[in-house]
Structure formats: structure tokens, C-alpha cells
mmCIF file of C-alpha atoms and ligand atoms in Angstrom:
data_model
loop_
_atom_site.group_PDB
_atom_site.id
_atom_site.type_symbol
_atom_site.label_atom_id
_atom_site.label_comp_id
_atom_site.label_asym_id
_atom_site.label_seq_id
_atom_site.Cartn_x
_atom_site.Cartn_y
_atom_site.Cartn_z
ATOM 1 C CA UNK A 623 -74.283 -33.498 19.038
ATOM 2 C CA UNK A 624 -73.530 -31.688 15.783
ATOM 3 C CA UNK A 625 -75.946 -30.491 13.111
ATOM 4 C CA UNK A 626 -75.545 -30.695 9.335
ATOM 5 C CA UNK A 627 -74.644 -27.016 8.865
ATOM 6 C CA UNK A 628 -71.398 -26.352 6.976
ATOM 7 C CA UNK A 629 -69.745 -25.236 10.220
ATOM 8 C CA UNK A 630 -70.642 -28.437 12.067
ATOM 9 C CA UNK A 631 -69.704 -30.665 9.115
ATOM 10 C CA UNK A 632 -66.311 -28.911 9.111
ATOM 11 C CA UNK A 633 -65.955 -29.598 12.860
ATOM 12 C CA UNK A 634 -66.831 -33.264 12.341
ATOM 13 C CA UNK A 635 -64.335 -33.510 9.450
ATOM 14 C CA UNK A 636 -61.604 -31.995 11.644
ATOM 15 C CA UNK A 637 -62.288 -34.493 14.426
ATOM 16 C CA UNK A 638 -62.046 -37.361 11.932
ATOM 17 C CA UNK A 639 -58.817 -36.135 10.366
ATOM 18 C CA UNK A 640 -57.319 -35.744 13.857
ATOM 19 C CA UNK A 641 -58.038 -39.411 14.610
ATOM 20 C CA UNK A 642 -61.369 -39.009 16.441
ATOM 21 C CA UNK A 643 -64.548 -41.081 16.300
ATOM 22 C CA UNK A 644 -67.560 -39.385 14.721
ATOM 23 C CA UNK A 645 -70.964 -40.966 14.154
ATOM 24 C CA UNK A 646 -72.779 -39.753 11.052
ATOM 25 C CA UNK A 647 -76.012 -40.463 9.192
ATOM 26 C CA UNK A 648 -76.138 -42.518 6.001
ATOM 27 C CA UNK A 649 -79.168 -43.593 3.964
ATOM 28 C CA UNK A 650 -79.018 -47.048 5.605
ATOM 29 C CA UNK A 651 -78.124 -46.621 9.301
ATOM 30 C CA UNK A 652 -75.826 -44.316 11.315
ATOM 31 C CA UNK A 653 -72.138 -45.188 10.961
ATOM 32 C CA UNK A 654 -69.333 -44.787 13.510
ATOM 33 C CA UNK A 655 -66.507 -43.284 11.486
ATOM 34 C CA UNK A 656 -62.740 -43.231 11.880
ATOM 35 C CA UNK A 657 -59.934 -42.380 9.438
ATOM 36 C CA UNK A 658 -59.436 -45.655 7.523
ATOM 37 C CA UNK A 659 -55.766 -44.800 6.936
ATOM 38 C CA UNK A 660 -55.031 -44.365 10.636
ATOM 39 C CA UNK A 661 -54.632 -47.654 12.501
ATOM 40 C CA UNK A 662 -54.853 -46.044 15.966
ATOM 41 C CA UNK A 663 -58.063 -44.215 15.056
ATOM 42 C CA UNK A 664 -59.647 -47.426 13.750
ATOM 43 C CA UNK A 665 -58.572 -49.250 16.907
ATOM 44 C CA UNK A 666 -60.790 -46.950 18.993
ATOM 45 C CA UNK A 667 -63.900 -48.234 17.206
ATOM 46 C CA UNK A 668 -63.483 -51.704 18.734
ATOM 47 C CA UNK A 669 -63.473 -50.345 22.270
ATOM 48 C CA UNK A 670 -66.413 -47.988 21.707
ATOM 49 C CA UNK A 671 -68.645 -50.673 20.181
ATOM 50 C CA UNK A 672 -67.365 -53.763 21.974
ATOM 51 C CA UNK A 673 -66.715 -55.075 18.475
ATOM 52 C CA UNK A 674 -65.046 -58.464 17.868
ATOM 53 C CA UNK A 675 -61.665 -57.941 16.197
ATOM 54 C CA UNK A 676 -62.294 -60.486 13.426
ATOM 55 C CA UNK A 677 -65.126 -58.475 11.876
ATOM 56 C CA UNK A 678 -63.971 -56.119 9.086
ATOM 57 C CA UNK A 679 -65.221 -52.560 8.531
ATOM 58 C CA UNK A 680 -66.729 -51.031 5.425
ATOM 59 C CA UNK A 681 -64.734 -48.104 4.012
ATOM 60 C CA UNK A 682 -66.859 -45.137 2.949
ATOM 61 C CA UNK A 683 -65.896 -42.790 0.124
ATOM 62 C CA UNK A 684 -67.421 -39.792 -1.646
ATOM 63 C CA UNK A 685 -65.301 -39.745 -4.792
ATOM 64 C CA UNK A 686 -63.971 -42.320 -7.235
ATOM 65 C CA UNK A 687 -60.502 -40.737 -7.178
ATOM 66 C CA UNK A 688 -59.732 -42.377 -3.827
ATOM 67 C CA UNK A 689 -60.497 -45.892 -5.118
ATOM 68 C CA UNK A 690 -57.070 -46.765 -6.601
ATOM 69 C CA UNK A 691 -55.555 -46.108 -3.155
ATOM 70 C CA UNK A 692 -57.899 -48.661 -1.621
ATOM 71 C CA UNK A 693 -58.309 -51.511 -4.120
ATOM 72 C CA UNK A 694 -55.976 -53.351 -6.484
ATOM 73 C CA UNK A 695 -58.314 -53.555 -9.445
ATOM 74 C CA UNK A 696 -61.895 -52.815 -10.385
ATOM 75 C CA UNK A 697 -63.457 -55.740 -12.262
ATOM 76 C CA UNK A 698 -66.048 -55.002 -14.950
ATOM 77 C CA UNK A 699 -68.933 -56.191 -12.753
ATOM 78 C CA UNK A 700 -67.818 -53.787 -10.000
ATOM 79 C CA UNK A 701 -67.758 -50.889 -12.450
ATOM 80 C CA UNK A 702 -71.260 -51.807 -13.617
ATOM 81 C CA UNK A 703 -72.588 -51.918 -10.052
ATOM 82 C CA UNK A 704 -70.904 -48.631 -9.115
ATOM 83 C CA UNK A 705 -72.405 -46.913 -12.169
ATOM 84 C CA UNK A 706 -75.867 -48.204 -11.341
ATOM 85 C CA UNK A 707 -76.047 -48.118 -7.553
ATOM 86 C CA UNK A 708 -73.485 -45.619 -6.182
ATOM 87 C CA UNK A 709 -74.074 -43.527 -4.275
ATOM 88 C CA UNK A 710 -76.410 -46.012 -2.595
ATOM 89 C CA UNK A 711 -76.869 -48.898 -0.160
ATOM 90 C CA UNK A 712 -74.399 -51.288 -1.797
ATOM 91 C CA UNK A 713 -71.024 -52.375 -0.409
ATOM 92 C CA UNK A 714 -68.646 -53.981 -2.905
ATOM 93 C CA UNK A 715 -65.864 -56.248 -1.587
ATOM 94 C CA UNK A 716 -62.701 -56.017 -3.720
ATOM 95 C CA UNK A 717 -59.023 -56.977 -3.391
ATOM 96 C CA UNK A 718 -57.404 -54.468 -1.086
ATOM 97 C CA UNK A 719 -54.268 -52.376 -1.401
ATOM 98 C CA UNK A 720 -51.552 -53.173 1.142
ATOM 99 C CA UNK A 721 -51.667 -49.632 2.510
ATOM 100 C CA UNK A 722 -55.008 -50.232 4.273
ATOM 101 C CA UNK A 723 -54.305 -51.046 7.935
ATOM 102 C CA UNK A 724 -54.994 -54.653 8.907
ATOM 103 C CA UNK A 725 -57.453 -53.744 11.626
ATOM 104 C CA UNK A 726 -59.791 -52.226 9.006
ATOM 105 C CA UNK A 727 -60.146 -55.529 7.172
ATOM 106 C CA UNK A 728 -59.581 -57.979 10.056
ATOM 107 C CA UNK A 729 -56.483 -59.224 8.237
ATOM 108 C CA UNK A 730 -58.412 -60.197 5.066
ATOM 109 C CA UNK A 731 -56.889 -59.368 1.690
ATOM 110 C CA UNK A 732 -60.159 -57.774 0.601
ATOM 111 C CA UNK A 733 -61.971 -54.594 1.590
ATOM 112 C CA UNK A 734 -65.638 -53.587 1.438
ATOM 113 C CA UNK A 735 -66.226 -50.139 -0.077
ATOM 114 C CA UNK A 736 -69.342 -48.044 -0.369
ATOM 115 C CA UNK A 737 -70.426 -44.551 -1.411
ATOM 116 C CA UNK A 738 -73.411 -43.611 0.779
ATOM 117 C CA UNK A 739 -76.406 -41.721 -0.612
ATOM 118 C CA UNK A 740 -76.880 -39.166 2.126
ATOM 119 C CA UNK A 741 -76.169 -35.491 1.732
ATOM 120 C CA UNK A 742 -74.557 -34.988 5.172
ATOM 121 C CA UNK A 743 -72.406 -38.120 4.775
ATOM 122 C CA UNK A 744 -71.169 -37.090 1.337
ATOM 123 C CA UNK A 745 -70.407 -33.542 2.478
ATOM 124 C CA UNK A 746 -68.522 -34.886 5.491
ATOM 125 C CA UNK A 747 -66.516 -37.371 3.407
ATOM 126 C CA UNK A 748 -65.665 -34.679 0.851
ATOM 127 C CA UNK A 749 -64.697 -32.175 3.511
ATOM 128 C CA UNK A 750 -62.227 -34.483 5.258
ATOM 129 C CA UNK A 751 -61.092 -36.037 1.936
ATOM 130 C CA UNK A 752 -60.079 -39.301 3.579
ATOM 131 C CA UNK A 753 -61.664 -42.755 3.326
ATOM 132 C CA UNK A 754 -63.706 -43.424 6.472
ATOM 133 C CA UNK A 755 -64.007 -46.855 8.077
ATOM 134 C CA UNK A 756 -67.459 -47.114 9.647
ATOM 135 C CA UNK A 757 -69.444 -49.938 11.168
ATOM 136 C CA UNK A 758 -73.006 -49.284 12.287
ATOM 137 C CA UNK A 759 -72.896 -46.911 15.280
ATOM 138 C CA UNK A 760 -74.477 -49.264 17.836
ATOM 139 C CA UNK A 761 -73.078 -51.329 20.684
ATOM 140 C CA UNK A 762 -72.182 -54.682 19.070
ATOM 141 C CA UNK A 763 -75.150 -57.056 19.051
ATOM 142 C CA UNK A 764 -77.802 -54.332 19.413
ATOM 143 C CA UNK A 765 -80.155 -53.126 16.663
ATOM 144 C CA UNK A 766 -78.422 -50.678 14.315
ATOM 145 C CA UNK A 767 -79.185 -46.983 14.920
ATOM 146 C CA UNK A 768 -81.504 -45.157 12.549
ATOM 147 C CA UNK A 769 -81.644 -41.946 14.634
ATOM 148 C CA UNK A 770 -78.917 -39.863 16.301
ATOM 149 C CA UNK A 771 -80.623 -40.514 19.662
ATOM 150 C CA UNK A 772 -80.065 -44.284 19.172
ATOM 151 C CA UNK A 773 -76.347 -43.598 18.721
ATOM 152 C CA UNK A 774 -76.174 -41.548 21.910
ATOM 153 C CA UNK A 775 -78.118 -44.181 23.827
ATOM 154 C CA UNK A 776 -75.409 -46.749 23.017
ATOM 155 C CA UNK A 777 -72.239 -44.688 22.668
ATOM 156 C CA UNK A 778 -72.560 -41.424 24.613
ATOM 157 C CA UNK A 779 -69.231 -40.634 26.272
ATOM 158 C CA UNK A 780 -67.340 -43.135 24.104
ATOM 159 C CA UNK A 781 -67.174 -41.090 20.891
ATOM 160 C CA UNK A 782 -66.174 -37.531 19.980
ATOM 161 C CA UNK A 783 -69.367 -36.423 18.220
ATOM 162 C CA UNK A 784 -72.492 -37.433 16.365
ATOM 163 C CA UNK A 785 -73.829 -35.565 13.349
ATOM 164 C CA UNK A 786 -77.631 -35.499 13.604
ATOM 165 C CA UNK A 787 -79.089 -35.865 10.116
ATOM 166 C CA UNK A 788 -82.532 -37.113 11.180
ATOM 167 C CA UNK A 789 -83.963 -40.534 10.377
ATOM 168 C CA UNK A 790 -82.219 -42.852 7.894
ATOM 169 C CA UNK A 791 -84.202 -43.533 4.716
ATOM 170 C CA UNK A 792 -83.601 -47.253 4.176
ATOM 171 C CA UNK A 793 -83.325 -48.279 7.833
ATOM 172 C CA UNK A 794 -81.366 -51.515 7.212
ATOM 173 C CA UNK A 795 -77.650 -51.873 6.487
ATOM 174 C CA UNK A 796 -76.255 -51.977 2.958
ATOM 175 C CA UNK A 797 -76.237 -54.996 0.682
ATOM 176 C CA UNK A 798 -72.744 -56.574 0.706
ATOM 177 C CA UNK A 799 -71.541 -58.265 -2.486
ATOM 178 C CA UNK A 800 -68.129 -59.921 -2.849
ATOM 179 C CA UNK A 801 -66.524 -59.561 -6.281
ATOM 180 C CA UNK A 802 -63.103 -61.005 -5.456
ATOM 181 C CA UNK A 803 -63.864 -64.486 -6.837
ATOM 182 C CA UNK A 804 -65.064 -65.948 -10.149
ATOM 183 C CA UNK A 805 -68.731 -65.554 -9.252
ATOM 184 C CA UNK A 806 -70.320 -62.631 -7.393
ATOM 185 C CA UNK A 807 -71.390 -63.645 -3.872
ATOM 186 C CA UNK A 808 -74.104 -61.891 -1.879
ATOM 187 C CA UNK A 809 -72.873 -61.762 1.721
ATOM 188 C CA UNK A 810 -75.629 -59.621 3.233
ATOM 189 C CA UNK A 811 -79.030 -58.719 1.735
ATOM 190 C CA UNK A 812 -79.980 -55.035 1.948
ATOM 191 C CA UNK A 813 -81.467 -52.051 0.158
ATOM 192 C CA UNK A 814 -80.167 -53.129 -3.254
ATOM 193 C CA UNK A 815 -81.992 -56.402 -3.884
ATOM 194 C CA UNK A 816 -80.661 -59.653 -5.327
ATOM 195 C CA UNK A 817 -83.021 -59.118 -8.273
ATOM 196 C CA UNK A 818 -81.372 -55.751 -9.006
ATOM 197 C CA UNK A 819 -77.904 -57.310 -8.760
ATOM 198 C CA UNK A 820 -78.811 -60.217 -11.044
ATOM 199 C CA UNK A 821 -80.315 -57.889 -13.645
ATOM 200 C CA UNK A 822 -77.076 -55.894 -13.641
ATOM 201 C CA UNK A 823 -74.337 -58.554 -13.551
ATOM 202 C CA UNK A 824 -75.977 -61.971 -13.993
ATOM 203 C CA UNK A 825 -75.953 -64.857 -11.516
ATOM 204 C CA UNK A 826 -75.149 -64.030 -7.905
ATOM 205 C CA UNK A 827 -74.506 -66.754 -5.339
ATOM 206 C CA UNK A 828 -76.300 -66.173 -2.065
ATOM 207 C CA UNK A 829 -74.238 -66.973 0.948
ATOM 208 C CA UNK A 830 -75.396 -64.946 3.860
ATOM 209 C CA UNK A 831 -76.494 -67.437 6.450
ATOM 210 C CA UNK A 832 -73.900 -68.639 8.858
ATOM 211 C CA UNK A 833 -73.329 -72.342 8.399
ATOM 212 C CA UNK A 834 -71.750 -73.908 11.510
ATOM 213 C CA UNK A 835 -68.383 -75.436 10.768
ATOM 214 C CA UNK A 836 -67.857 -73.513 7.532
ATOM 215 C CA UNK A 837 -65.727 -70.401 7.776
ATOM 216 C CA UNK A 838 -68.044 -67.511 6.885
ATOM 217 C CA UNK A 839 -66.957 -65.315 3.970
ATOM 218 C CA UNK A 840 -68.327 -62.306 5.765
ATOM 219 C CA UNK A 841 -67.174 -62.569 9.358
ATOM 220 C CA UNK A 842 -70.018 -60.375 10.619
ATOM 221 C CA UNK A 843 -72.686 -62.948 9.768
ATOM 222 C CA UNK A 844 -71.760 -65.340 12.542
ATOM 223 C CA UNK A 845 -72.465 -62.999 15.438
ATOM 224 C CA UNK A 846 -75.735 -62.468 17.236
ATOM 225 C CA UNK A 847 -77.090 -59.294 15.731
ATOM 226 C CA UNK A 848 -79.796 -56.677 15.753
ATOM 227 C CA UNK A 849 -81.049 -58.083 19.004
ATOM 228 C CA UNK A 850 -83.342 -56.248 21.409
ATOM 229 C CA UNK A 851 -83.079 -57.162 25.109
ATOM 230 C CA UNK A 852 -86.513 -58.796 25.166
ATOM 231 C CA UNK A 853 -86.899 -62.293 23.726
ATOM 232 C CA UNK A 854 -88.312 -61.944 20.209
ATOM 233 C CA UNK A 855 -90.584 -64.375 18.377
ATOM 234 C CA UNK A 856 -91.344 -64.309 14.629
ATOM 235 C CA UNK A 857 -94.922 -65.293 13.898
ATOM 236 C CA UNK A 858 -95.770 -66.733 10.484
ATOM 237 C CA UNK A 859 -99.352 -67.117 9.252
ATOM 238 C CA UNK A 860 -102.272 -65.948 11.439
ATOM 239 C CA UNK A 861 -100.545 -63.159 13.321
ATOM 240 C CA UNK A 862 -103.400 -61.534 15.231
ATOM 241 C CA UNK A 863 -104.821 -64.936 16.190
ATOM 242 C CA UNK A 864 -101.483 -66.077 17.595
ATOM 243 C CA UNK A 865 -100.920 -62.904 19.618
ATOM 244 C CA UNK A 866 -104.436 -62.982 21.069
ATOM 245 C CA UNK A 867 -103.911 -66.573 22.177
ATOM 246 C CA UNK A 868 -100.513 -66.034 23.780
ATOM 247 C CA UNK A 869 -100.479 -62.475 25.133
ATOM 248 C CA UNK A 870 -102.158 -63.292 28.454
ATOM 249 C CA UNK A 871 -99.155 -65.315 29.578
ATOM 250 C CA UNK A 872 -97.143 -62.109 29.834
ATOM 251 C CA UNK A 873 -97.453 -58.824 31.676
ATOM 252 C CA UNK A 874 -96.333 -56.562 28.853
ATOM 253 C CA UNK A 875 -96.127 -57.645 25.207
ATOM 254 C CA UNK A 876 -94.473 -55.832 22.296
ATOM 255 C CA UNK A 877 -96.171 -56.314 18.932
ATOM 256 C CA UNK A 878 -94.613 -55.444 15.572
ATOM 257 C CA UNK A 879 -97.106 -55.744 12.766
ATOM 258 C CA UNK A 880 -98.313 -54.320 9.489
ATOM 259 C CA UNK A 881 -101.888 -55.267 10.319
ATOM 260 C CA UNK A 882 -104.246 -52.624 11.718
ATOM 261 C CA UNK A 883 -106.094 -55.201 13.814
ATOM 262 C CA UNK A 884 -107.067 -55.090 17.486
ATOM 263 C CA UNK A 885 -104.718 -56.652 20.005
ATOM 264 C CA UNK A 886 -105.137 -57.423 23.740
ATOM 265 C CA UNK A 887 -104.767 -54.560 26.215
ATOM 266 C CA UNK A 888 -101.370 -55.584 27.531
ATOM 267 C CA UNK A 889 -99.874 -55.196 24.020
ATOM 268 C CA UNK A 890 -97.804 -52.222 22.921
ATOM 269 C CA UNK A 891 -98.380 -52.201 19.191
ATOM 270 C CA UNK A 892 -95.859 -50.817 16.703
ATOM 271 C CA UNK A 893 -97.187 -50.459 13.209
ATOM 272 C CA UNK A 894 -94.759 -50.965 10.380
ATOM 273 C CA UNK A 895 -96.450 -49.040 7.618
ATOM 274 C CA UNK A 896 -98.054 -50.454 4.532
ATOM 275 C CA UNK A 897 -95.156 -51.498 2.341
ATOM 276 C CA UNK A 898 -92.050 -53.619 2.890
ATOM 277 C CA UNK A 899 -89.994 -50.460 2.342
ATOM 278 C CA UNK A 900 -91.710 -48.829 5.348
ATOM 279 C CA UNK A 901 -91.290 -52.041 7.347
ATOM 280 C CA UNK A 902 -87.535 -51.855 6.724
ATOM 281 C CA UNK A 903 -87.337 -48.172 7.619
ATOM 282 C CA UNK A 904 -89.140 -48.672 10.966
ATOM 283 C CA UNK A 905 -87.916 -52.061 12.154
ATOM 284 C CA UNK A 906 -84.822 -51.178 14.195
ATOM 285 C CA UNK A 907 -86.436 -48.117 15.700
ATOM 286 C CA UNK A 908 -89.419 -50.209 16.862
ATOM 287 C CA UNK A 909 -87.169 -52.890 18.365
ATOM 288 C CA UNK A 910 -85.370 -50.201 20.343
ATOM 289 C CA UNK A 911 -88.493 -48.454 21.585
ATOM 290 C CA UNK A 912 -90.035 -51.747 22.728
ATOM 291 C CA UNK A 913 -86.846 -52.336 24.695
ATOM 292 C CA UNK A 914 -87.306 -48.949 26.362
ATOM 293 C CA UNK A 915 -90.813 -50.032 27.380
ATOM 294 C CA UNK A 916 -89.331 -53.147 29.040
ATOM 295 C CA UNK A 917 -91.725 -55.574 27.402
ATOM 296 C CA UNK A 918 -91.472 -59.246 28.447
ATOM 297 C CA UNK A 919 -91.629 -60.558 24.886
ATOM 298 C CA UNK A 920 -91.822 -59.194 21.340
ATOM 299 C CA UNK A 921 -94.065 -60.835 18.733
ATOM 300 C CA UNK A 922 -93.029 -59.702 15.251
ATOM 301 C CA UNK A 923 -95.006 -60.440 12.108
ATOM 302 C CA UNK A 924 -93.095 -62.300 9.398
ATOM 303 C CA UNK A 925 -92.665 -60.803 5.909
ATOM 304 C CA UNK A 926 -92.632 -62.250 2.403
ATOM 305 C CA UNK A 927 -89.198 -62.855 0.951
ATOM 306 C CA UNK A 928 -88.114 -61.286 -2.332
ATOM 307 C CA UNK A 929 -87.015 -57.688 -2.847
ATOM 308 C CA UNK A 930 -86.318 -55.797 0.376
ATOM 309 C CA UNK A 931 -88.192 -58.628 2.177
ATOM 310 C CA UNK A 932 -84.974 -60.699 2.063
ATOM 311 C CA UNK A 933 -83.128 -58.054 4.058
ATOM 312 C CA UNK A 934 -85.966 -57.539 6.553
ATOM 313 C CA UNK A 935 -86.191 -61.288 7.164
ATOM 314 C CA UNK A 936 -82.448 -61.640 7.563
ATOM 315 C CA UNK A 937 -82.404 -58.960 10.318
ATOM 316 C CA UNK A 938 -85.661 -60.076 11.922
ATOM 317 C CA UNK A 939 -84.633 -63.728 12.143
ATOM 318 C CA UNK A 940 -81.315 -62.759 13.685
ATOM 319 C CA UNK A 941 -83.017 -60.454 16.175
ATOM 320 C CA UNK A 942 -85.191 -63.423 17.155
ATOM 321 C CA UNK A 943 -82.301 -65.898 17.196
ATOM 322 C CA UNK A 944 -84.349 -67.905 14.646
ATOM 323 C CA UNK A 945 -87.217 -68.322 17.121
ATOM 324 C CA UNK A 946 -90.063 -68.788 14.622
ATOM 325 C CA UNK A 947 -93.593 -70.017 15.324
ATOM 326 C CA UNK A 948 -96.674 -70.664 13.188
ATOM 327 C CA UNK A 949 -99.811 -68.691 13.999
HETATM 328 O O1 TXA B 1975 -75.126 -49.790 5.654
HETATM 329 C C1 TXA B 1975 -74.048 -50.156 6.116
HETATM 330 O O2 TXA B 1975 -73.328 -50.993 5.547
HETATM 331 C C2 TXA B 1975 -73.600 -49.513 7.446
HETATM 332 C C3 TXA B 1975 -73.355 -48.035 7.170
HETATM 333 C C4 TXA B 1975 -72.752 -47.327 8.359
HETATM 334 O O3 TXA B 1975 -72.546 -47.894 6.047
HETATM 335 N N1 TXA B 1975 -72.416 -50.155 7.933
HETATM 336 C C5 TXA B 1975 -72.435 -51.412 8.453
HETATM 337 O O4 TXA B 1975 -71.216 -51.857 8.913
HETATM 338 O O5 TXA B 1975 -73.450 -52.090 8.511
HETATM 339 P P1 TXA B 1975 -71.061 -53.131 9.850
HETATM 340 O O6 TXA B 1975 -69.636 -53.107 10.277
HETATM 341 O O7 TXA B 1975 -72.079 -53.101 10.911
HETATM 342 O O8 TXA B 1975 -71.279 -54.337 8.893
HETATM 343 C C6 TXA B 1975 -70.315 -54.607 7.871
HETATM 344 C C7 TXA B 1975 -70.534 -55.969 7.287
HETATM 345 C C8 TXA B 1975 -70.119 -57.076 8.249
HETATM 346 O O9 TXA B 1975 -71.038 -58.163 8.160
HETATM 347 C C9 TXA B 1975 -68.735 -57.462 7.716
HETATM 348 O O10 TXA B 1975 -68.392 -58.777 8.048
HETATM 349 C C10 TXA B 1975 -68.914 -57.264 6.218
HETATM 350 O O11 TXA B 1975 -69.726 -56.111 6.115
HETATM 351 N N2 TXA B 1975 -67.626 -56.993 5.546
HETATM 352 C C11 TXA B 1975 -66.880 -55.862 5.624
HETATM 353 N N3 TXA B 1975 -65.729 -56.001 4.933
HETATM 354 C C12 TXA B 1975 -65.727 -57.254 4.419
HETATM 355 C C13 TXA B 1975 -64.806 -58.016 3.636
HETATM 356 N N4 TXA B 1975 -63.631 -57.519 3.259
HETATM 357 N N5 TXA B 1975 -65.146 -59.280 3.298
HETATM 358 C C14 TXA B 1975 -66.329 -59.788 3.692
HETATM 359 N N6 TXA B 1975 -67.243 -59.128 4.439
HETATM 360 C C15 TXA B 1975 -66.953 -57.882 4.800
HETATM 361 MG MG1 MG B 1976 -73.383 -53.585 12.382
#
């Protein structure tokens, strides 16, 4: 475990430039970094995470100077989004330069790039001065880590170091937008909302749900994701009523809610805060701690769509494998 002191950031940067794997905080979730220009280093990420090889990595940068080495051109819409939202929770998919190893992009001719808004991440990226490929630093399929302890829980012994920068602000992974075609396509909702994107660059097609039989534009969307070990149920409508009616069937029940109501005694209640932004920041952490409590089932309260609600719903529905009931 490393801290965010200059000395430790320098150690982490050295490990990365020598081909090691280093987990580091970002404003969204912790990333598992490797030198994006080193094919062997990137290869180690797959083994550590149990990651499918057809799922491309996002490349993280701290300065615009690196961009021409990574992408073939920067369309006007991309420039607009970078000016508005970088550093920040937005990944932009652009046509890639041939020099990027194939295992970074799963053989695609595009690459997702982002400049994270986190002081430790930016200092680390600047110190090593290389683009860093980094998926979320969890075992594939598990909820993404929003604390250094989550990273160690999944990856201890499989990586060279983790930089502990405390809790991540946003708590959900970045928005992914593809600008390689005629129209911008939203591949994953996140901290930068579709409303913000539309205001900046006009119409954005939304294509983030996996449609069976149609090759997904963003390979990551087809896998089971964000899933706790306990079966998870999304409850729409009368949340407290539903939980009170169904809790007695189980020994131990996990409850994720933004209501401060009373629940039956066998419920372990995780409150999500008052706003959707707090809901997002706490969600993954709550899913993980309910897993540690070995609950038999998790009932999670649904959220409104729109704004950050789109991203929360996307993660929540995947965690529940689309198991949705009406309360
Ligand atoms: O917030 C985040 O984005 C975090 C932090 C660490 O930056 N990273 C992250 O990476 O969530 P990962 O690997 O867990 O998710 C990356 C997503 C996947 O769904 C992947 O398919 C998509 O981005 N993606 C990456 N490159 C792509 C490309 N060239 N074309 C389409 N989708 C791409
Ligand atoms: Mg991930």
C-alpha cells in the first residue's frame, strides 16, 4: 500500500514505467494501471483481473501533448468535450494510432481516452509521463472499487502496489462516448450526463444496453457486471412496503435505500444519502459491505432516470441481472 506523498507517487511511477501493475485512485473508481505502450505490461492486467480479452481498456493521460501519439485525429466535437469536461469522468473513443498495442484496444481501431480529475492520479500520470491503460481495479464481474481496501480485497498478491487516495468522489465509472462515427454514441452513462453532452455537442445516440445478437460497440457492456455475490432485487414503487412483506422469507436481508424508514429486524440497512449524487458515490461500497455480511438477498431501491440517475440505474440493473419487482 502506498500513500499519496511525493515519495510514494514516485515509487508508483517507477513501478509503472518498469512494466508493473499499480492500482490508483481516480474521481470515478480505482483503476488498475499498466504502461499502455508496453504490451507485456498490459497483458498482466488480464491475469490479475480475470478479464476477458475482447474488452478494451481506457487509456489515461494527464497532458494533451501525449494525444497525437495515441489518436489519429481530434474531431471538433472531441475538442469541445475535452475543453468542457477534462479533467473529469468522461472517456472519449477516437481512432487510434497504430503504435498502441492491440491488447489495449482488443484489436479495435479505436481507443478510449480520459484525463481523470484526481490529484494523486494526475501527479502519478505526470511523474511517469506515459499513457496508462487502466480498467477498474476489481476482479472482473465484481462491483468496482471505490476504496483502496476494495482493491486489496480483490487483487492483493496479484499487483505490485496500490496508491491509497481515500474514497472516490463520483463512485461510478466514467461516461464513455464514441466519436469515431458520424453521430456521437453514448456507450456507457456516467458522471457526465447525457444532458451535459447534448448541450455541448448536440444529439447523442444512446446505445449502452447489450442487445442479444447485435455486436456491441462497447465490448464491456455484454458482460455481467458490478455484481455482488448475493442475489440482488431492484424494487420500484413502494419500497418499504415490499421489504416488510418479503424480508421474513430470509435469514439475513441487505437493504439499500434512500428512505429513512423502519425495516424488519433481520435487515441490514445501508442508507444512500439524500441526493442521487450521494447514491452514486455509495452504491458500490454498500454492495461490497453487504457481501461481507453474507446476506441472503439484497433489496435495492430504484432511482429516477435522468442526470446521474441513468448511470446509477445502469449499474444497479446489471448488479441485479435485471431482476426488477414492483413494490
Ligand atoms: O471511470 C472509469 O472509466 C474507470 C477508471 C479507472 O478510469 N475505468 C473503467 O474501465 O471503468 P473498465 O475497463 O472497467 O471499463 C471500460 C469500458 C468498457 O465497457 C469498455 O468496453 C469500454 O470502456 N471501452 C474502452 N475502449 C473502448 C473502445 N475503443 N471502443 C468502445 N468501448 C471501449
Ligand atoms: Mg470495470
